[in-house]
Short mmCIF file of C-alpha atoms and ligand atoms in Angstrom, two decimals:
data_model
loop_
_atom_site.label_atom_id
_atom_site.label_comp_id
_atom_site.label_asym_id
_atom_site.label_seq_id
_atom_site.Cartn_x
_atom_site.Cartn_y
_atom_site.Cartn_z
CA MET A 155 120.07 68.96 76.14
CA PRO A 156 117.55 68.23 78.90
CA ARG A 157 113.85 68.83 78.39
CA PRO A 158 113.25 72.59 78.62
CA LEU A 159 110.92 72.30 81.58
CA GLN A 160 112.04 73.89 84.84
CA ALA A 161 110.71 75.10 88.17
CA THR A 162 112.36 78.21 89.56
CA ILE A 163 112.17 78.93 93.29
CA HIS A 164 112.29 82.65 94.04
CA THR A 165 114.19 83.04 97.28
CA GLU A 166 113.44 86.77 97.43
CA SER A 167 109.70 86.07 97.15
CA PHE A 168 109.90 83.85 100.20
CA ARG A 169 111.63 86.60 102.16
CA HIS A 170 109.02 89.07 100.96
CA ASN A 171 106.04 86.81 101.75
CA LEU A 172 107.39 86.02 105.20
CA ALA A 173 107.70 89.76 105.84
CA ARG A 174 104.13 90.15 104.58
CA ALA A 175 102.92 87.59 107.13
CA ARG A 176 104.82 89.40 109.88
CA LEU A 177 103.20 92.65 108.87
CA ALA A 178 99.76 91.06 109.33
CA ALA A 179 100.72 89.79 112.79
CA PRO A 180 103.43 92.13 114.00
CA ASP A 181 103.56 90.85 117.57
CA ALA A 182 103.50 87.17 116.73
CA LYS A 183 106.26 84.68 116.13
CA VAL A 184 106.00 82.91 112.79
CA TRP A 185 106.07 79.22 112.10
CA ALA A 186 106.99 78.75 108.47
CA ILE A 187 104.92 75.72 107.47
CA VAL A 188 107.11 73.45 105.37
CA LYS A 189 105.12 70.22 105.47
CA ALA A 190 104.78 68.12 102.30
CA ASN A 191 108.37 68.94 101.35
CA ALA A 192 107.62 72.65 101.60
CA TYR A 193 104.37 72.38 99.65
CA GLY A 194 106.21 70.65 96.82
CA HIS A 195 108.98 73.25 96.53
CA GLY A 196 111.64 71.21 98.36
CA ILE A 197 112.69 72.06 101.93
CA GLU A 198 116.29 72.55 100.86
CA HIS A 199 115.17 74.94 98.11
CA VAL A 200 113.09 77.24 100.31
CA PHE A 201 115.23 77.14 103.43
CA ASP A 202 117.36 80.14 102.55
CA GLY A 203 114.33 82.32 101.85
CA LEU A 204 112.66 81.27 105.10
CA ARG A 205 115.54 81.31 107.54
CA GLY A 206 114.12 84.52 108.98
CA ALA A 207 111.17 82.57 110.42
CA ASP A 208 111.00 81.88 114.15
CA GLY A 209 110.51 78.19 113.55
CA PHE A 210 109.65 75.51 111.02
CA ALA A 211 106.51 73.41 111.31
CA LEU A 212 105.92 70.15 109.47
CA LEU A 213 104.71 66.68 110.22
CA ASP A 214 107.14 64.15 108.82
CA LEU A 215 109.98 63.18 111.12
CA ALA A 216 112.36 62.63 108.22
CA GLU A 217 111.61 66.17 107.05
CA ALA A 218 112.34 67.48 110.55
CA GLN A 219 115.67 65.72 110.37
CA ARG A 220 116.37 67.44 107.03
CA VAL A 221 115.70 70.86 108.57
CA ARG A 222 118.21 70.08 111.33
CA THR A 223 120.71 68.87 108.72
CA LEU A 224 120.39 72.26 107.03
CA GLY A 225 121.76 73.71 110.25
CA TRP A 226 118.52 75.05 111.75
CA ARG A 227 118.91 75.12 115.54
CA GLY A 228 115.69 76.98 116.37
CA PRO A 229 112.24 75.52 117.04
CA ILE A 230 110.75 72.77 114.89
CA LEU A 231 107.16 71.72 115.51
CA LEU A 232 105.58 68.41 114.50
CA LEU A 233 102.02 69.40 113.56
CA GLU A 234 100.60 65.90 113.99
CA GLY A 235 102.83 65.01 116.91
CA VAL A 236 104.29 61.54 117.22
CA PHE A 237 102.88 58.45 115.57
CA GLU A 238 104.57 55.82 117.72
CA GLN A 239 106.59 55.51 120.92
CA ARG A 240 110.06 55.59 119.36
CA ASP A 241 109.29 58.88 117.60
CA LEU A 242 109.67 60.50 121.03
CA GLU A 243 113.32 59.44 121.09
CA LEU A 244 113.89 61.37 117.89
CA CYS A 245 112.07 64.35 119.42
CA SER A 246 114.44 64.22 122.38
CA ARG A 247 117.49 63.77 120.18
CA LEU A 248 116.63 66.51 117.65
CA ASP A 249 114.88 68.79 120.15
CA LEU A 250 111.58 68.71 118.28
CA TRP A 251 108.49 70.31 119.75
CA HIS A 252 105.39 68.28 119.13
CA THR A 253 101.67 68.61 119.02
CA VAL A 254 99.67 66.48 121.43
CA HIS A 255 96.21 65.88 120.04
CA CYS A 256 95.05 62.60 121.60
CA ASN A 257 95.31 60.55 124.80
CA GLU A 258 97.45 57.90 123.12
CA GLN A 259 100.17 60.52 122.65
CA ILE A 260 99.99 61.42 126.35
CA ASP A 261 100.30 57.70 127.21
CA MET A 262 103.46 57.53 125.10
CA LEU A 263 104.92 60.60 126.79
CA ALA A 264 104.17 59.18 130.23
CA ILE A 265 106.50 56.21 129.63
CA HIS A 266 109.12 58.10 127.62
CA LYS A 267 112.56 58.27 129.19
CA THR A 268 114.19 61.65 128.73
CA ASN A 269 116.46 63.94 130.68
CA VAL A 270 115.15 67.03 128.97
CA PRO A 271 111.41 67.65 129.19
CA HIS A 272 109.57 68.28 125.92
CA ARG A 273 107.85 71.43 124.72
CA VAL A 274 104.39 70.45 123.55
CA PHE A 275 101.47 72.12 121.75
CA LEU A 276 98.18 70.83 123.11
CA LYS A 277 95.63 70.84 120.35
CA MET A 278 91.96 71.60 120.78
CA ASN A 279 89.34 70.38 118.36
CA SER A 280 87.34 73.60 118.42
CA GLY A 281 85.05 72.59 115.57
CA MET A 282 87.04 71.26 112.64
CA ASN A 283 86.76 67.68 113.89
CA ARG A 284 90.09 66.55 112.58
CA LEU A 285 92.74 66.53 115.31
CA GLY A 286 92.53 67.56 118.94
CA PHE A 287 90.74 67.23 122.25
CA THR A 288 87.15 68.42 122.38
CA PRO A 289 86.52 71.51 124.50
CA GLN A 290 85.02 69.23 127.16
CA ARG A 291 88.14 67.06 127.36
CA TYR A 292 90.77 69.75 126.81
CA ARG A 293 91.38 70.81 130.39
CA ALA A 294 91.70 67.23 131.62
CA ALA A 295 94.31 66.63 128.93
CA TRP A 296 96.15 69.78 130.00
CA THR A 297 96.10 68.72 133.66
CA ARG A 298 97.39 65.27 132.81
CA LEU A 299 100.17 66.64 130.60
CA ASN A 300 101.11 69.25 133.14
CA ALA A 301 101.66 66.57 135.77
CA LEU A 302 104.20 64.67 133.62
CA PRO A 303 107.91 65.20 134.37
CA GLN A 304 108.53 64.55 130.65
CA VAL A 305 106.67 67.75 129.76
CA ASP A 306 108.06 71.26 129.90
CA GLU A 307 105.98 74.19 128.68
CA ILE A 308 102.52 73.54 127.26
CA SER A 309 101.35 75.79 124.45
CA LEU A 310 97.71 75.93 123.41
CA MET A 311 96.71 75.37 119.83
CA THR A 312 93.74 75.02 117.53
CA HIS A 313 93.10 75.11 113.78
CA PHE A 314 90.32 76.88 111.86
CA SER A 315 88.13 75.15 109.31
CA ASP A 316 86.76 78.30 107.65
CA ALA A 317 89.28 81.09 107.99
CA ASP A 318 89.21 81.43 104.18
CA GLY A 319 85.42 81.48 103.82
CA ALA A 320 82.18 83.11 104.83
CA LEU A 321 81.88 81.27 108.16
CA GLY A 322 85.10 82.82 109.45
CA VAL A 323 86.78 82.11 112.77
CA ALA A 324 84.54 83.75 115.38
CA GLN A 325 82.74 80.61 116.53
CA GLN A 326 85.86 78.49 116.93
CA MET A 327 87.75 81.35 118.50
CA ALA A 328 84.99 81.86 121.09
CA VAL A 329 85.13 78.16 121.99
CA PHE A 330 88.91 78.26 122.29
CA ALA A 331 88.85 81.47 124.33
CA ALA A 332 86.27 80.17 126.78
CA VAL A 333 88.10 76.92 127.49
CA THR A 334 91.63 78.33 127.70
CA ARG A 335 90.94 81.65 129.42
CA ASP A 336 92.87 80.94 132.62
CA LEU A 337 95.41 78.46 131.25
CA PRO A 338 99.02 79.65 131.01
CA GLY A 339 101.15 79.22 127.89
CA GLU A 340 101.56 80.58 124.40
CA ARG A 341 98.71 80.38 121.90
CA SER A 342 98.86 79.31 118.26
CA LEU A 343 95.75 79.62 116.12
CA SER A 344 96.15 81.30 112.77
CA ASN A 345 96.93 79.72 109.42
CA SER A 346 97.49 81.98 106.38
CA ALA A 347 93.84 82.86 105.89
CA ALA A 348 93.29 83.71 109.56
CA THR A 349 96.51 85.71 109.66
CA LEU A 350 95.64 87.75 106.57
CA ARG A 351 91.84 88.00 106.77
CA HIS A 352 90.97 87.98 110.42
CA ASN A 353 93.96 89.82 111.71
CA VAL A 354 93.31 88.67 115.24
CA ASN A 355 96.70 89.99 116.24
CA ALA A 356 96.08 93.56 115.21
CA THR A 357 95.62 95.80 118.21
CA ASP A 358 92.75 97.60 116.51
CA ALA A 359 90.90 94.42 115.57
CA SER A 360 87.17 94.91 115.70
CA ALA A 361 86.43 91.47 117.15
CA HIS A 362 84.95 91.37 120.63
CA PRO A 363 87.80 91.50 123.12
CA ASP A 364 86.42 88.67 125.24
CA THR A 365 86.38 86.23 122.35
CA ARG A 366 89.49 87.44 120.60
CA VAL A 367 92.64 85.41 121.04
CA ALA A 368 95.88 86.67 119.61
CA SER A 369 98.21 84.03 118.20
CA ASP A 370 101.58 84.18 119.91
CA TRP A 371 102.64 81.95 117.04
CA VAL A 372 100.98 82.28 113.63
CA ARG A 373 101.22 79.40 111.18
CA PRO A 374 101.27 80.69 107.61
CA GLY A 375 101.78 78.09 104.91
CA ILE A 376 100.26 78.90 101.55
CA ALA A 377 100.86 82.64 101.86
CA ILE A 378 104.61 82.26 102.16
CA TYR A 379 104.56 80.28 98.91
CA GLY A 380 102.86 83.27 97.27
CA SER A 381 99.38 81.89 96.75
CA ALA A 382 96.15 83.37 98.13
CA PRO A 383 94.49 81.23 100.80
CA ASP A 384 91.09 82.57 99.77
CA PHE A 385 91.22 82.84 95.97
CA PRO A 386 89.13 84.11 94.23
CA SER A 387 87.83 86.38 97.04
CA HIS A 388 91.36 87.74 97.07
CA SER A 389 94.23 87.17 94.70
CA ALA A 390 97.83 86.77 95.76
CA SER A 391 98.54 90.28 94.51
CA ASP A 392 95.59 91.65 96.55
CA TRP A 393 97.46 90.30 99.59
CA GLY A 394 100.79 91.66 98.34
CA LEU A 395 102.25 88.19 97.87
CA GLN A 396 104.87 87.27 95.28
CA PRO A 397 104.93 83.90 93.51
CA GLY A 398 107.37 81.54 95.18
CA MET A 399 107.61 79.28 92.17
CA THR A 400 107.61 79.73 88.42
CA LEU A 401 107.08 76.76 86.13
CA THR A 402 108.54 77.39 82.69
CA SER A 403 109.03 75.41 79.52
CA LYS A 404 109.34 76.01 75.80
CA ILE A 405 107.46 75.41 72.61
CA ILE A 406 108.99 72.31 71.04
CA ALA A 407 106.79 72.17 67.90
CA THR A 408 104.15 74.14 66.06
CA GLN A 409 101.20 72.95 63.96
CA GLU A 410 98.88 74.66 61.52
CA VAL A 411 95.43 73.34 62.39
CA ALA A 412 92.73 73.57 59.71
CA ALA A 413 89.18 74.63 60.49
CA GLY A 414 87.27 71.58 61.67
CA ALA A 415 90.40 69.71 62.78
CA SER A 416 90.93 68.71 66.40
CA VAL A 417 93.77 68.95 68.89
CA GLY A 418 94.99 66.27 71.27
CA TYR A 419 93.58 63.08 72.80
CA GLY A 420 89.85 62.62 72.57
CA SER A 421 89.56 65.48 70.06
CA THR A 422 87.99 67.59 72.80
CA PHE A 423 88.99 70.81 71.03
CA VAL A 424 87.85 71.37 67.46
CA ALA A 425 89.12 74.45 65.62
CA GLU A 426 86.32 76.70 64.36
CA GLN A 427 88.79 78.42 62.10
CA ALA A 428 92.35 77.74 60.98
CA LEU A 429 94.76 78.11 63.90
CA ARG A 430 98.43 78.04 64.64
CA ILE A 431 99.23 76.15 67.81
CA GLY A 432 102.36 75.49 69.87
CA ILE A 433 103.21 72.23 71.62
CA VAL A 434 104.71 72.80 75.06
CA ALA A 435 107.01 70.37 76.89
CA CYS A 436 104.89 70.05 80.03
CA GLY A 437 102.20 67.54 80.90
CA TYR A 438 100.43 65.89 83.77
CA ALA A 439 103.48 63.73 84.55
CA ASP A 440 105.17 67.01 85.46
CA GLY A 441 102.37 68.02 87.80
CA TYR A 442 100.39 70.20 85.40
CA PRO A 443 96.76 69.23 86.08
CA ARG A 444 95.11 67.05 83.46
CA SER A 445 91.84 68.58 84.63
CA CYS A 446 92.76 71.96 83.10
CA PRO A 447 90.46 72.33 80.08
CA THR A 448 90.74 74.33 76.85
CA GLY A 449 91.01 77.97 77.78
CA THR A 450 93.29 77.65 80.79
CA PRO A 451 95.56 80.73 80.78
CA VAL A 452 99.23 80.33 79.92
CA LEU A 453 101.97 82.84 79.06
CA VAL A 454 103.99 82.55 75.85
CA ASN A 455 106.80 85.11 75.60
CA GLY A 456 105.16 86.65 78.66
CA VAL A 457 101.85 87.23 76.82
CA ARG A 458 98.63 85.54 77.90
CA THR A 459 97.04 82.96 75.66
CA ARG A 460 95.13 79.73 76.34
CA THR A 461 95.63 75.99 76.33
CA LEU A 462 93.83 73.88 73.74
CA GLY A 463 92.49 70.35 74.15
CA ARG A 464 93.46 67.76 76.68
CA VAL A 465 96.71 67.89 78.65
CA SER A 466 98.87 64.86 77.73
CA MET A 467 101.39 63.13 79.97
CA ASP A 468 104.37 65.11 78.63
CA MET A 469 102.89 67.86 76.48
CA LEU A 470 100.11 70.35 76.12
CA ALA A 471 98.96 72.62 73.30
CA VAL A 472 98.61 76.41 73.32
CA ASP A 473 96.88 78.84 70.99
CA LEU A 474 99.42 80.92 69.05
CA SER A 475 96.81 82.59 66.83
CA ALA A 476 95.28 84.26 69.88
CA LEU A 477 98.77 85.45 70.69
CA ALA A 478 99.21 86.89 67.20
CA ASP A 479 95.87 88.68 67.62
CA ALA A 480 97.34 90.22 70.77
CA GLY A 481 100.20 91.55 68.66
CA ALA A 482 102.80 89.02 69.80
CA SER A 483 104.49 86.26 67.91
CA ALA A 484 105.96 82.96 68.97
CA GLY A 485 107.31 79.75 67.55
CA PHE A 486 109.75 76.95 68.13
CA GLY A 487 111.78 77.65 71.29
CA SER A 488 109.56 80.43 72.64
CA PRO A 489 109.45 80.46 76.44
CA VAL A 490 106.21 79.38 78.10
CA THR A 491 105.18 80.16 81.67
CA LEU A 492 102.72 77.63 83.06
CA TRP A 493 102.45 79.62 86.30
CA GLY A 494 104.52 82.21 88.10
CA ARG A 495 106.48 85.12 86.68
CA ALA A 496 107.59 85.48 83.05
CA ALA A 497 110.84 87.18 82.05
CA ASN A 498 108.92 90.37 81.18
CA GLY A 499 107.50 90.52 84.71
CA THR A 500 103.98 89.35 83.84
CA VAL A 501 102.57 87.08 86.53
CA LEU A 502 100.18 84.20 85.95
CA SER A 503 99.00 83.14 89.38
CA ILE A 504 99.03 79.46 90.23
CA ASP A 505 95.62 80.06 91.83
CA GLU A 506 94.09 81.03 88.50
CA VAL A 507 95.46 77.96 86.74
CA ALA A 508 94.29 75.80 89.64
CA GLN A 509 90.79 77.22 89.45
CA TRP A 510 90.54 76.28 85.77
CA GLY A 511 91.43 72.74 86.80
CA THR A 512 88.84 72.85 89.64
CA SER A 513 91.67 72.67 92.14
CA VAL A 514 93.58 75.03 94.43
CA GLY A 515 97.09 76.46 94.36
CA TYR A 516 97.99 74.20 97.29
CA GLU A 517 97.39 71.05 95.27
CA LEU A 518 99.25 72.21 92.16
CA MET A 519 102.41 73.17 94.01
CA CYS A 520 102.38 69.97 96.07
CA ALA A 521 102.00 67.95 92.87
CA LEU A 522 105.12 69.28 91.16
CA ALA A 523 106.69 66.07 89.89
CA PRO A 524 110.12 64.88 91.02
CA ARG A 525 111.24 64.76 87.39
CA VAL A 526 111.01 68.55 87.07
CA PRO A 527 114.43 70.13 87.64
CA VAL A 528 114.41 72.91 90.23
CA LEU A 529 116.54 76.02 90.08
CA VAL A 530 116.87 78.24 93.14
CA SER A 531 117.05 81.87 92.09
CA HIS A 532 118.31 84.64 94.34
CA GLU A 533 117.37 87.43 91.96
CA GLY A 534 114.94 89.99 93.23
CA HIS A 535 112.13 91.25 91.02
CA LEU A 536 110.21 93.48 93.35
C1 PLP B 814 98.96 73.18 106.92
C2 PLP B 814 98.69 73.81 108.22
C3 PLP B 814 98.80 75.20 108.36
C4 PLP B 814 99.08 76.14 107.21
O1 PLP B 814 97.89 76.34 106.49
P1 PLP B 814 97.85 77.37 105.25
O2 PLP B 814 96.44 77.38 104.85
O3 PLP B 814 98.74 76.78 104.20
O4 PLP B 814 98.36 78.65 105.75
C5 PLP B 814 98.63 75.73 109.62
N1 PLP B 814 98.35 74.94 110.69
C6 PLP B 814 98.22 73.61 110.58
C7 PLP B 814 97.88 72.79 111.78
C8 PLP B 814 98.37 73.00 109.34
O5 PLP B 814 98.23 71.68 109.23
#
């Protein structure tokens, strides 16, 4: 029998979360962001749940090829554009749309031989200082691109640094609006946080109309995986999102720990009183963060308890006495939910576990280890 650890991908959650993103931006087209192998879920595993999207956005050319192999004939956008000249040949061959964020990419386009001009997304660095042309250089880039026979439609794009936080999007949006006001083309601005929190697409948005730019294409990533972009300000359930992934295992051993005895490497947890603990087949080699300390929430038989001591490579320990105090019992073979939805419907959000490990849901899902078997479930639980 294989190790009892498993990740379950909830296809119906993906459908639901995609619909949730559409509800927040009813007039926009939706890029489903599937970079980093669909945030660790596996592109092939999430594809069915996301086929209702208007396009798939990612940044690895091999991943783009995989989306085409799955039979997707609609738009695919390379979020970082091309890295070298020959990438443009693949763009032509697979009909990939690509971001243009620097002059070197325009140089490559200018000498690219193609019969079919490319659809490009011209990126502005409106304040994040990662990718894109500065507001001062943006129009010159647009003019240069627009003059190339290799280029078809030019869409206008930027990315927010603080859509999930107190700073918000107003400043960057004002910069973008001022520079692009009279340029033609579709706009793409909003990631999950901007789509959910700043609702720039809503017709009743309170933002000033002269600095408000609606996204013709929104770019939700984390939200479609069922994690809150702005935890703990909002939880996934506050946003009406369903967990896209559940990580489950089982208790493979129990121990009676005497008062004063310790648990795990480094003896970081010392029992104040006698305890019964369960050893779970899941460790940091599976992608469970080693940084999660004693007290991190975990579900055993669908009931919340806590981890104890350090996370090992292949195992971690959970408190079964706390569970008994809660009126539940567990032992060898009891199911454990590390994050996601337990069989009884109880949800432990990946964001909460991540926060205990001083991380974010994004990082935990991306870190799911290749050794963890993945099951794609089509069952609904809404
Ligand atoms: C990753 C990414 C997104 C999605 O961000 P989320 O916070 O996961 O919604 C959107 N746009 C760009 C350019 C990205 O790189």
